[in-house]
Every structure is written in C-alpha cells, then in structure tokens.
Amino acid sequence: MATLRSLSTSFAAIVTACMAVPVIAHPGLHHDIDRVSTALAAQPRRADLYLERGFLHRLNDEPAKALADLEQAATLDPALPNLALHRGLTLSALRRDPQAEVELTKAVADPGAPAAAWMERGKVRERLGRLAAAAGDYAAAIRLDPQPDAYLLHGRLLEALGRSEDAAACYRDGLSRLGGAVALRLELIGVETRAKRYDAALEQIDLAMRSSGNKVDWLLRRGDVNAAAGRPDVARRDREQALADCRQQVVRRPSSLRLYQRARAYHALGRRDEAIADLKAALRKTPRYGEARALLSTLESDDALLREARHAMR
Amino acid sequence: MRCGNVALILAAWALCPQSASATTVTFQQGAGGYGGTRDSYLSENAPASTNGTREWVEWDSDDPAGTGLDTVALIRFEQLFGNGTGQIPATAAITSATLTLTVNNAGDAGLAYEAAVDWDDSVTWNTFGPAAGVQSGDYVNLLGAVSGASGTVNFDVTASLQRWLADPASNRGWVILPQNNNGVEFRSSQYAAAPAQRPKLTVVYSAAAAVQLVREPYLQLATPLSIVIAWRTNVATDSRVRFGPSPAQLNQFVSDATLATNHFIPLAGLSPGTTYYYDVGSTTQPLAGGTTAYRFTTPPPIGSVGPFSAWIVGDSGNGQPSQYAVRDAMSNHVGTTPFDLFLHVGDIAYNSGTDQEFTNYFYAAYQDVLRRTVCWPTLGNHEGANSFSSTQTGPYFAGYVLPNAAQAGGLASGTEAYYSFDYANVHFISLNSQDVNRNPGSAMLTWLAADLAATNQQWVIAFWHHPPYSKGTHDSDDPQEDGGREVDMRENVLPILEAGGVDLVLTGHSHIYERSYLVDSAYDTPTTAPGHIVDAGDGKPAGDGPYLKSAGLNAHDGAVYVVAGHGGQPCGQSGVHPLMYFTETENGSCLLSVSGNVLSLQNVRDDGVVSDHFQIVKPPAGDIDADGDLDAADVDLFVGVLLGLDLDVGRNARSDLNNDASANGQDAAMLVANLLN
C-alpha cells in the first residue's frame, strides 16, 4: 500500500506540472510503466492507476496505449480529476481533433487549468480551422504562462486572421515581458513591414542594433524596410553602412561568413559583379557553403537571363 | 531563477541552538487578561455610524435588503508580539495561525484581505481610508474566502502573522469583503453572553533553529563586470556578500534585507579578469567564506584571446563512486591550474532532478568547484521530470541563474531554457533538446539563427543534451528514440549551427565518450559518412595534425562533435557511429582549452588516463605555411607566391588575404598589418 500511495503522490506531482510536454520516448519510463502495471494487476479497479499509466504511455510516445488506459479510467470513474485534460492531450497527439477539442474544453472549464490545456486546445482548433477561437486560447495560455513559442503561435495566427495590429501588440507584450526576445522582435518587424507600418518596423530594428555586436544583418533589414517604404536614398545609406561594416570585418577576419554578408550587401546595392566575386571567394574558403552557392547561382542565372535578353534585342 | 521569500525574523544564531518544540498562544478578548481585539463593520447605508461597540460584526452586499449597499467587516488583534507573557517573541518561527469566528447568522462567504490603512473602534464608512468606502488601495494580500457557515468558522491567517512578525507596524488586521447578498454576522469581541464565542486568534510557533548552510555558495551568470553568488540556508535570513582583493580584505559588500532561504546576490561594477575573495551569510554573521577557497575570477574582456579552460561533464549526478572518481580524476589532472568554466551537458541530478537530488548530487558533489567556478548547464531528460521550460519552474530553474535577456552576451532568448554567453573569444550557446519546440520557425531556432549572425567571436561552441550523432546507450539514427529528439536536433538545428560556423558541439545523454572527425552537413537519417567528413585525420597535433579551419567563423567549414555522457552513469555501446573517430565506454569527463586561434579538448578518464585529444586550429590570415602562427617564414613564402615562384595551390590561396582571387600588393599590405598586430 505504501508503494501505491507513493506512486500516486509522485504521479500527482508530475501530472500537475507536466501537462503538454512533448512526448518523451525515455527508456526509463518503461520501468515506471511496469510498476504501475504490477499495481494494477493487484487492484484492477483503481481508476487513478489507469490514469497514471496512460500519462506515462503518452510520455513514452505511445498515445494509442495511453488512450486505452484513459478510457478504462473513465469507465471506472468518470469524475476522476484531470481525466479530461489527459484525454484531450492524448487525442490531440493522435490527431483526433474533434474529440480532443471536446475533452480540452472540459479541461479548461476548471479554474485551475494549466496554460498547456489552453495551448493544446488552441493548436487543435487551429488544425480544425477554427482560427478565431484558437487565437483566444493562445491568449489565455499566455496570460497564465508567457513564453516565446506561445507568443509566436498567437501572433502568427492573429496576422493570418488579418488582425495585424493585434499581432503587433502581441509581440510587443512578449518583448516587454520576456526581456526583448529576439525571435519576437523579428516577427514584429515582419508584421509591421507587411502592414506598411514602416517606422514601427524601423524602431524595432534600431532597438535590436543597439545590443548587437554585428549589425550587418540588421542594417540590411533596415535597408529592405526603407526600400519597401519608398525611401530609396535612406535604403541606400543603410546598405552602404552595412557594406562599410562588412569591409572592416572582412579585413579583420576574412571568413566565408563575412564574405557572404558582404556579398549580400553588394547585392542589395545592385553591385552584382562584386557580390559574385565575394561569393566565389567564400566558396573557395568553404566549398560546402550552401547558402553562398545558392545566392551565387541566383545571381549567375540573372546574369545569364540578362545576357540572353540583350542578345535577343540586338 | 525563482526565489522564495519567507517573512521570518531570525536572530537565533546569536543564541544557543534550540529544539524545535512548538508553542501555542491564543488571543481572545477578556481571556487571560487580553484586551487587544478591535472589531467593527462599515455600513454604506449608515456611512457616519460607528459600530465598534456592537456585539456582532457583519459583511453583506445588500444591506438593507434590496438596496445593494455594502457592509464590510473589520477585525484586528493588537499586542501580539513581544517578550511579555502570552506574546509571540520576535525570534519565533510561526508555523500556523488560525482566526476562529462564531457565526450566528449564516450566509455567503466573504473575501479576507489585510487592511492597508489604520483604523480604530470609532471608524466609519466615511473615515476608513482616504476616501469614503473601501477602495482597492485600502487593502492588500488576499488570504482567501472566509466561510459564512453557521457555528464555528476557522480561517487560516498564517501568512498574515508571518508578515506582521517581520514588520509589526503593518498589523492593521483584516478586511472581509462581501461577495453576495446573503450576509453573515459573527459574534464580536464585545459579545457578553458567551465570551468564548468572541473572535479568537490561535498561533503556533517554534523557537528559531540555528542557521545552517543547505547549499554551499555557488557562482552564476558571470560577465567581465558582474557575477551572482548564490547559496541556501535552512531557515530564512537576510543576505550579504562581502568581497575584496584578499580573504582579509573583504572591504565591499552587497546585502538584501529580504528574508529568504535561497539567496542570490548580484555583484556589479567588477573589473574584468580579476580575482575576488568573498564570504556569504546574513547581515550580522557570515556563514561561509573568508578563505582562499572562496574566490572567483571575473571573465576576461570579450574578444580577448585567453587562454582559458572549461570542464565538460554529462550524465553525472547519480551519487555513485563513479561520479566522484570522474570529478577527482579531473581535479588531479588540472592540479594547481583549475579550469575557468564548468559546462554540464545535462542529466545533472538522477533520477528525477528533484530538489534534494540536486542538493546531493550536484551542489554538494561539486561544491569545491562551484564556489570558485560558474556552472553553465543545459536541461537533461532526468531533471526534465521535475523542471519544465514552459513555465521555467522546478529545481533546475530555481537553482540556476541563467541569461534570458542577453545579460552575458549574445541576443535575448526570452527564456532561461536556452541561452548564449561570451567568454574571452568564444561564443557559447546552450540549447534545449528536452522540452521546447525544435521545429523550423520555432522561437529557439529563430533566436539561434539571429544569435549566430550577431556574434563577432572567433569560436562558437554549442552544447545541449541529446546527441545528433551517437551509437552509445542511445542510437541517434532511431527516429523513435527519445521522441525523435536526436533526429530533430540533427535535421533542424545542425544546419543553422553549421551555417553559422560552429566549431564544436558537446552533448550527453548517451552514456559513452564519442568524438567525431571534422564533419559537415551530415543531416540524413540514418547518418552516412561519405561526403560529410571534411578531415578524416585524428586531429592530434602529434598525429595527423590539428584540424585546420579558416580564421574567424566560416560556414560549413567543419565541426567536431563530442558525446560526453560518461560522467558517472554506466557506459554502453550499441554500435560504431560512422562519423566518430574515437569511441570509449569508460567513465570520464573532458577538458576544453582555448588559446587564441587554438582549441583543444582532452578526454580524461576516471583513472586519470587521457585517452583522447584533438585540436582545431584557425590559422590567422597570412599564415601561409598553415602552422598556426604568423612569422618570418610566412613572409618568405608570401614573397615566393608574389613573384610567381610558388605554384602550391594552398599557399597561393592563403596568400590571397583580401580574397580577390589573386595575391598582390594589396595582400602584402594586409600581411604587414597583421604582422604588426
């Protein structure tokens, strides 16, 4: 009995804290599953043990077995705490989304429902195409537990729904609460740019540049935003500043990464020949540099097309 | 980091250690000569009326019925603390406190808060607080719902008493706000017919225990100008760190008056590359330190060429002799030149990363190291049983202080679950293979790409738990293994790292030591070697020679992958991985050394044998003979290339310093500049 109690105690601790953790195929879980199975053999009508074993099966990336155990738990005790939550998570893992939504809806009705329950229902609803409802779920998850991936899911969905200002507000909230997480800042820059709120995008780039040792990428982004904003002269200045930074870096440390960056700066300024030269130099250093090879291929294809067009015009 | 604060005042270390026997005291008007109860109610219906002498107190949201007007209850117990008979001494540790009411007219529960404004028996609706009525600023600290059931009602007020013990002046009693229109009446301190039914406060406390260290001091989050010193005590105290240039000259201090058992004290305004000695304790007594063993050396300026070294350990925290043998072997190996950093690649505390397991198998096991060296960890699956990145809770996150906003270099990740930091000329990246989204477009991968693009460091070293390449106790080619974590890291993360110029990847999880050749772009499943081994040599200076990479960070220039999951758990092997140069199933750990453009790693077994060693060298620009330095020999060779007398492809390429496809006078100018530098 002490063993069963300790099982239940440790299980309760895990259940309340480890709700929608991505499933883990951990060899050690087999040991825990075996222990619970032994306990069930002695007490086959213990619904809580079926719930526990179902949870362990899901952690072990065996959702079908997990669901079987949870169904048994439900048969024995339909009012078992957390049953709806675990059924919802398991059904979601099985991509049985309509049923998952029903169970997760029961789960979030509990005032103590964890953020993971809301998050999972949001993902289920998104897969079902119920986007507005999914957005509400992500917002609820963030209120309980703000974390970068939650903000990304929520912000991207809001933008997909045409609510770009809300998406921007979402990312701004995340930036203020998560210490300026760069993943959120990049998404915010994207949203503001696509919504033609160029000055807002530039503000974010300038904030990011302040804390960045290597500013070239940010300067190139700045150039792109200014170009999109119809400010070609400002865009040119940004790109020329990026080029100047690159030149200094190439002199100090002529690595293939710096050469590639300089090639991008040249390309942004329309200086195709110099970009091609840098890309070739980068590839001489590191022949496997796929990104450099891809850009070189693009530039050389453009060149070929241009030559063909000129030839045809003669 | 998550700190816990407990409102206890403690001075017991000044006294003899006492037993923890409990004392119960009660406070009830008229009982034992006590006369300190104050109670009344505020009536919105009669805003100028005082009710402090009535025999009942009430709360109601509709009084009189049908009006929707509020009645709010107030109650306070005075003269609780002191050294008088029946009082609670200032040195007490309050374990419980219960408010007992006798409800004579049952109704709906009310919500109890601590009053934030002063009041006495003459208080009215108009005079409570700066504005009439009960405003949101008039109360703080919700305690919970007080039952309105008929008869005796007990309500837990422990948190209030603990706060008031720490600050007796803040004792303004409680405000009970109505929730519904079925009001409640309870006997007041003036109730004459049955004094036993008057409100009663029961407090249980024990004499304070002596302060002891539960976790010795350990260092966290070091930068050239700052550091955090942490420790844990058995009872709550305030915190102080004293520090200075020698154990006898701890002439600076930082303190925090907040009472806590987990102490985290940041020190700022330090000098780079400087050794400081310290002690830790409360504001009135040190608990540890003041010797040469308690010291830290701040990192050198970012970008400096070192040298420095780092201890790499994985899968160690089992408390078995093997763990300590690994530890001691490294200690003996480094001798009087201790390492500067400590990286742990996960599975820090078996079996489930509980708080006690961390205390025993990490903080205690490595206390001699941790008091002078910062540990930078990554989350393993075992501590992942009780620590969770989505909420950043659990013993892992509670104990470590990790950057989430680029506090130590790199870009802000927004979470302590993954982070980066700079040390000398190396950019270190700690990733999370355990419980965050590892898919393209996820927050971690987006941050990683931006973080790599933003660094100007000479080296990039990444570490996490689940190995992308291994045939130890885990097979990285099995998509079902560990929920596909190894495959995810290989397919999704390695392309970003290798495009960003990563030089060395350290992982654990597989209980084995494996070390690869210099490899690149091996993302397929199962992993194949052809076309992915950049240098098939042994990487040993005395063997085939170091692995050579170009100066700076170069995309897809090759990286070495090390599985260091042999820190204490029994080792095993399921095969031979095609990318691995060396494999060994013996416990041990690794010593990383970086000096300028040379990176070395040694595998030190638990018997002290150095069974593997490799180097990566990034010759400086102008190192024509590729021997790792820039000297007269390079000048001679350069002249030969310039005059067209040397047709060696490699030397010609290395003579093209500005990468314009030819060696000429411009390259000569750069060579001279580099020589002078």
PDB file of C-alpha atoms in Angstrom, chain B residues 27-31 34-40 51-57 74-77 100-102 119 121 186-200:
ATOM      1  CA  PHE B  27      -5.642  35.853  21.794  1.00  0.00           C
ATOM      2  CA  GLN B  28      -9.293  36.389  22.732  1.00  0.00           C
ATOM      3  CA  GLN B  29     -10.850  39.471  24.284  1.00  0.00           C
ATOM      4  CA  GLY B  30     -11.095  39.026  28.011  1.00  0.00           C
ATOM      5  CA  ALA B  31      -9.289  35.691  28.113  1.00  0.00           C
ATOM      6  CA  TYR B  34      -6.050  40.059  26.880  1.00  0.00           C
ATOM      7  CA  GLY B  35      -7.726  43.255  25.713  1.00  0.00           C
ATOM      8  CA  GLY B  36      -6.259  43.834  22.265  1.00  0.00           C
ATOM      9  CA  THR B  37      -9.113  42.815  19.915  1.00  0.00           C
ATOM     10  CA  ARG B  38     -10.610  45.541  17.755  1.00  0.00           C
ATOM     11  CA  ASP B  39     -13.575  44.800  15.513  1.00  0.00           C
ATOM     12  CA  SER B  40     -16.256  46.765  13.736  1.00  0.00           C
ATOM     13  CA  ASN B  51     -20.109  50.052  15.048  1.00  0.00           C
ATOM     14  CA  GLY B  52     -17.111  49.240  17.168  1.00  0.00           C
ATOM     15  CA  THR B  53     -19.075  48.552  20.322  1.00  0.00           C
ATOM     16  CA  ARG B  54     -21.723  46.272  18.874  1.00  0.00           C
ATOM     17  CA  GLU B  55     -21.943  42.634  19.850  1.00  0.00           C
ATOM     18  CA  TRP B  56     -21.754  41.480  16.242  1.00  0.00           C
ATOM     19  CA  VAL B  57     -19.773  42.161  13.135  1.00  0.00           C
ATOM     20  CA  LEU B  74     -13.007  44.707  10.139  1.00  0.00           C
ATOM     21  CA  ILE B  75     -11.079  42.833  12.814  1.00  0.00           C
ATOM     22  CA  ARG B  76      -7.653  43.225  14.376  1.00  0.00           C
ATOM     23  CA  PHE B  77      -5.629  41.743  17.222  1.00  0.00           C
ATOM     24  CA  THR B 100     -11.820  31.497  14.759  1.00  0.00           C
ATOM     25  CA  LEU B 101     -15.201  33.191  14.411  1.00  0.00           C
ATOM     26  CA  THR B 102     -18.595  32.192  15.740  1.00  0.00           C
ATOM     27  CA  TRP B 119      -8.433  52.281  11.860  1.00  0.00           C
ATOM     28  CA  ASP B 121     -13.193  51.271  17.002  1.00  0.00           C
ATOM     29  CA  PHE B 186     -20.465  36.764  13.715  1.00  0.00           C
ATOM     30  CA  ARG B 187     -20.018  37.440  17.447  1.00  0.00           C
ATOM     31  CA  SER B 188     -17.823  40.433  18.137  1.00  0.00           C
ATOM     32  CA  SER B 189     -15.225  40.989  20.859  1.00  0.00           C
ATOM     33  CA  GLN B 190     -17.990  42.766  22.822  1.00  0.00           C
ATOM     34  CA  TYR B 191     -20.323  39.756  22.927  1.00  0.00           C
ATOM     35  CA  ALA B 192     -21.201  39.440  26.609  1.00  0.00           C
ATOM     36  CA  ALA B 193     -23.464  36.383  26.862  1.00  0.00           C
ATOM     37  CA  ALA B 194     -20.757  33.903  25.890  1.00  0.00           C
ATOM     38  CA  PRO B 195     -17.226  35.333  25.854  1.00  0.00           C
ATOM     39  CA  ALA B 196     -15.936  32.054  24.438  1.00  0.00           C
ATOM     40  CA  GLN B 197     -17.744  32.918  21.212  1.00  0.00           C
ATOM     41  CA  ARG B 198     -15.726  36.081  20.720  1.00  0.00           C
ATOM     42  CA  PRO B 199     -13.193  36.090  17.857  1.00  0.00           C
ATOM     43  CA  LYS B 200     -10.058  34.154  18.716  1.00  0.00           C
TER      44      LYS B 200
END
